[in-house]
Structures are given as structure tokens and as C-alpha cells.
PDB file of C-alpha atoms in Angstrom:
ATOM      1  CA  MET A   1      82.121  81.555 124.808  1.00  0.00           C
ATOM      2  CA  GLU A   2      83.448  81.840 121.282  1.00  0.00           C
ATOM      3  CA  ALA A   3      86.869  80.878 120.451  1.00  0.00           C
ATOM      4  CA  ARG A   4      89.287  83.627 118.983  1.00  0.00           C
ATOM      5  CA  PRO A   5      91.126  82.807 115.709  1.00  0.00           C
ATOM      6  CA  PRO A   6      94.738  82.501 116.295  1.00  0.00           C
ATOM      7  CA  LYS A   7      96.551  85.716 115.710  1.00  0.00           C
ATOM      8  CA  ARG A   8      98.361  86.042 112.181  1.00  0.00           C
ATOM      9  CA  PHE A   9     101.637  87.671 111.440  1.00  0.00           C
ATOM     10  CA  ALA A  10     103.500  88.868 108.353  1.00  0.00           C
ATOM     11  CA  VAL A  11     106.911  89.985 107.363  1.00  0.00           C
ATOM     12  CA  VAL A  12     106.970  92.956 104.886  1.00  0.00           C
ATOM     13  CA  ALA A  13     110.169  93.800 102.892  1.00  0.00           C
ATOM     14  CA  ASP A  14     110.218  96.800 100.674  1.00  0.00           C
ATOM     15  CA  GLY A  15     112.689  99.698 100.636  1.00  0.00           C
ATOM     16  CA  ARG A  16     109.974 102.323 100.239  1.00  0.00           C
ATOM     17  CA  SER A  17     108.509 103.554 103.901  1.00  0.00           C
ATOM     18  CA  LEU A  18     105.455 104.591 102.632  1.00  0.00           C
ATOM     19  CA  MET A  19     104.820 101.219 100.814  1.00  0.00           C
ATOM     20  CA  ARG A  20     105.525  99.546 104.186  1.00  0.00           C
ATOM     21  CA  ASP A  21     103.369 101.688 105.962  1.00  0.00           C
ATOM     22  CA  LEU A  22     100.518 100.959 103.525  1.00  0.00           C
ATOM     23  CA  LEU A  23     100.945  97.324 103.579  1.00  0.00           C
ATOM     24  CA  ARG A  24     100.955  97.542 107.429  1.00  0.00           C
ATOM     25  CA  TYR A  25      97.536  99.254 107.262  1.00  0.00           C
ATOM     26  CA  LEU A  26      96.017  96.874 104.648  1.00  0.00           C
ATOM     27  CA  LEU A  27      97.244  93.891 106.686  1.00  0.00           C
ATOM     28  CA  GLU A  28      96.183  94.995 109.923  1.00  0.00           C
ATOM     29  CA  GLN A  29      92.746  95.776 108.599  1.00  0.00           C
ATOM     30  CA  GLN A  30      92.691  91.852 107.748  1.00  0.00           C
ATOM     31  CA  GLY A  31      93.554  90.869 111.187  1.00  0.00           C
ATOM     32  CA  ILE A  32      97.239  90.219 110.436  1.00  0.00           C
ATOM     33  CA  ASP A  33     100.007  91.685 112.625  1.00  0.00           C
ATOM     34  CA  ILE A  34     103.315  92.821 111.242  1.00  0.00           C
ATOM     35  CA  ALA A  35     105.881  90.855 113.163  1.00  0.00           C
ATOM     36  CA  SER A  36     108.580  92.942 111.421  1.00  0.00           C
ATOM     37  CA  GLU A  37     109.726  95.237 108.549  1.00  0.00           C
ATOM     38  CA  ALA A  38     112.830  95.029 106.347  1.00  0.00           C
ATOM     39  CA  LEU A  39     114.280  97.425 103.627  1.00  0.00           C
ATOM     40  CA  THR A  40     116.169  94.464 102.129  1.00  0.00           C
ATOM     41  CA  GLY A  41     115.795  90.791 101.037  1.00  0.00           C
ATOM     42  CA  ALA A  42     118.637  89.940 103.337  1.00  0.00           C
ATOM     43  CA  ALA A  43     117.108  91.451 106.394  1.00  0.00           C
ATOM     44  CA  ALA A  44     113.734  89.748 105.471  1.00  0.00           C
ATOM     45  CA  VAL A  45     115.276  86.638 105.505  1.00  0.00           C
ATOM     46  CA  GLU A  46     116.686  87.203 109.005  1.00  0.00           C
ATOM     47  CA  ALA A  47     113.189  88.458 110.018  1.00  0.00           C
ATOM     48  CA  VAL A  48     111.386  85.288 108.519  1.00  0.00           C
ATOM     49  CA  ALA A  49     113.946  82.945 110.737  1.00  0.00           C
ATOM     50  CA  GLU A  50     113.281  84.878 113.669  1.00  0.00           C
ATOM     51  CA  HIS A  51     109.490  85.200 113.442  1.00  0.00           C
ATOM     52  CA  ARG A  52     108.196  82.218 111.409  1.00  0.00           C
ATOM     53  CA  PRO A  53     105.444  84.521 110.063  1.00  0.00           C
ATOM     54  CA  ASP A  54     102.266  83.160 108.465  1.00  0.00           C
ATOM     55  CA  VAL A  55     102.582  85.642 105.379  1.00  0.00           C
ATOM     56  CA  VAL A  56     105.727  87.355 103.752  1.00  0.00           C
ATOM     57  CA  ILE A  57     105.444  90.271 101.340  1.00  0.00           C
ATOM     58  CA  LEU A  58     108.663  91.039  99.196  1.00  0.00           C
ATOM     59  CA  HIS A  59     108.940  93.901  96.934  1.00  0.00           C
ATOM     60  CA  GLU A  60     110.530  92.480  93.631  1.00  0.00           C
ATOM     61  CA  ALA A  61     113.741  94.075  94.405  1.00  0.00           C
ATOM     62  CA  ALA A  62     114.071  92.789  97.958  1.00  0.00           C
ATOM     63  CA  ALA A  63     113.131  89.187  96.439  1.00  0.00           C
ATOM     64  CA  MET A  64     116.421  89.282  94.442  1.00  0.00           C
ATOM     65  CA  ASP A  65     118.520  90.860  97.293  1.00  0.00           C
ATOM     66  CA  PRO A  66     120.452  88.309  97.971  1.00  0.00           C
ATOM     67  CA  PRO A  67     119.486  85.966  95.035  1.00  0.00           C
ATOM     68  CA  ASP A  68     118.616  83.117  97.287  1.00  0.00           C
ATOM     69  CA  ALA A  69     116.287  85.083  99.466  1.00  0.00           C
ATOM     70  CA  ILE A  70     113.289  83.218  98.387  1.00  0.00           C
ATOM     71  CA  GLY A  71     114.849  79.823  98.913  1.00  0.00           C
ATOM     72  CA  ARG A  72     116.149  80.775 102.271  1.00  0.00           C
ATOM     73  CA  ILE A  73     112.590  82.153 103.250  1.00  0.00           C
ATOM     74  CA  ARG A  74     110.907  79.041 102.333  1.00  0.00           C
ATOM     75  CA  THR A  75     113.438  77.058 104.223  1.00  0.00           C
ATOM     76  CA  SER A  76     112.797  78.915 107.293  1.00  0.00           C
ATOM     77  CA  ALA A  77     108.831  79.071 107.055  1.00  0.00           C
ATOM     78  CA  PRO A  78     107.750  76.580 104.690  1.00  0.00           C
ATOM     79  CA  GLU A  79     103.911  77.146 105.460  1.00  0.00           C
ATOM     80  CA  ALA A  80     104.069  80.986 104.903  1.00  0.00           C
ATOM     81  CA  THR A  81     102.341  82.740 102.100  1.00  0.00           C
ATOM     82  CA  LEU A  82     104.660  84.441 100.148  1.00  0.00           C
ATOM     83  CA  VAL A  83     103.602  87.399  97.944  1.00  0.00           C
ATOM     84  CA  ILE A  84     105.639  89.323  95.604  1.00  0.00           C
ATOM     85  CA  LEU A  85     104.891  92.804  95.127  1.00  0.00           C
ATOM     86  CA  THR A  86     105.766  94.076  91.569  1.00  0.00           C
ATOM     87  CA  ALA A  87     105.305  97.001  89.251  1.00  0.00           C
ATOM     88  CA  ASP A  88     104.416  95.272  86.164  1.00  0.00           C
ATOM     89  CA  ARG A  89     103.214  91.589  86.515  1.00  0.00           C
ATOM     90  CA  SER A  90     103.854  90.762  83.161  1.00  0.00           C
ATOM     91  CA  SER A  91     107.497  91.717  83.255  1.00  0.00           C
ATOM     92  CA  THR A  92     108.093  89.857  86.768  1.00  0.00           C
ATOM     93  CA  LEU A  93     110.768  87.364  86.311  1.00  0.00           C
ATOM     94  CA  PRO A  94     109.461  83.807  85.829  1.00  0.00           C
ATOM     95  CA  THR A  95     111.499  82.754  88.533  1.00  0.00           C
ATOM     96  CA  LEU A  96     109.766  85.017  90.962  1.00  0.00           C
ATOM     97  CA  ARG A  97     106.388  84.374  89.610  1.00  0.00           C
ATOM     98  CA  SER A  98     106.919  80.451  90.172  1.00  0.00           C
ATOM     99  CA  ALA A  99     108.593  80.587  93.527  1.00  0.00           C
ATOM    100  CA  ALA A 100     105.374  83.195  94.851  1.00  0.00           C
ATOM    101  CA  ASP A 101     102.163  81.832  95.946  1.00  0.00           C
ATOM    102  CA  ALA A 102     100.850  85.211  94.893  1.00  0.00           C
ATOM    103  CA  VAL A 103     102.270  88.318  92.540  1.00  0.00           C
ATOM    104  CA  VAL A 104     100.527  91.461  93.042  1.00  0.00           C
ATOM    105  CA  GLU A 105     101.066  94.719  91.019  1.00  0.00           C
ATOM    106  CA  GLU A 106     101.668  97.832  93.152  1.00  0.00           C
ATOM    107  CA  GLY A 107      98.868  99.605  91.626  1.00  0.00           C
ATOM    108  CA  ALA A 108      96.437  96.639  92.247  1.00  0.00           C
ATOM    109  CA  GLY A 109      93.015  97.550  94.292  1.00  0.00           C
ATOM    110  CA  ARG A 110      92.580  97.040  98.044  1.00  0.00           C
ATOM    111  CA  GLN A 111      90.855  93.628  97.220  1.00  0.00           C
ATOM    112  CA  ASP A 112      94.039  92.245  95.581  1.00  0.00           C
TER     113      ASP A 112
END
């Protein structure tokens, strides 16, 4: 009998419900369950501390509210992959780009 891979979990933070729903769909298609959804960075920090997810996806606005959100997330879940969702990668703050494992533009294709 084949061993099943361990389940992976994510926290998604975006103030837009449609975007959270889309991210949920895309992640679940990849076998990643959503542990929590958050509207703000502060709520994401709390969710990450509670759930210790494998993946954290933050809209760039949520990543800046509160200003230390990314640092607190990294402290709570240092092994988590941190993805920043942005409208335009070229205008994303350098501090966000350097703190994230990946920066993905909202208009990116499904593969991204």
C-alpha cells in the first residue's frame, strides 16, 4: 500500500473575497487545504501563529498592515513558503520582494 503524502495547509490574506475564493480553488487543485482566510495582515499574523501553515499568501496591502506582519509571520512559521500577491511586480516595494519566497502578479497565469 502506498503512503499518502502529508497534507499541506495554507493561510490566504486578501481583503477581496473573490480573490480569496480564487486562491482557495487554485490551491486546493494542488492538494493544499486552506487552514484560514484573513482580510488583513493582522488577522493573517494571528492565523499563521495558530495554524503554522506550509504556505502563506498575502496581498501586498495585507503584507504592510501591520508594518511588521512579514517578520511576525516568519517568526511563527519560519519554514512556510511566503508568497506576495501584487498588481505589478515592478512596483512592489523592494522590502516585500526580498522578504518573500515569491512575488506573483494578480494577472499571472494559473501555472504561476
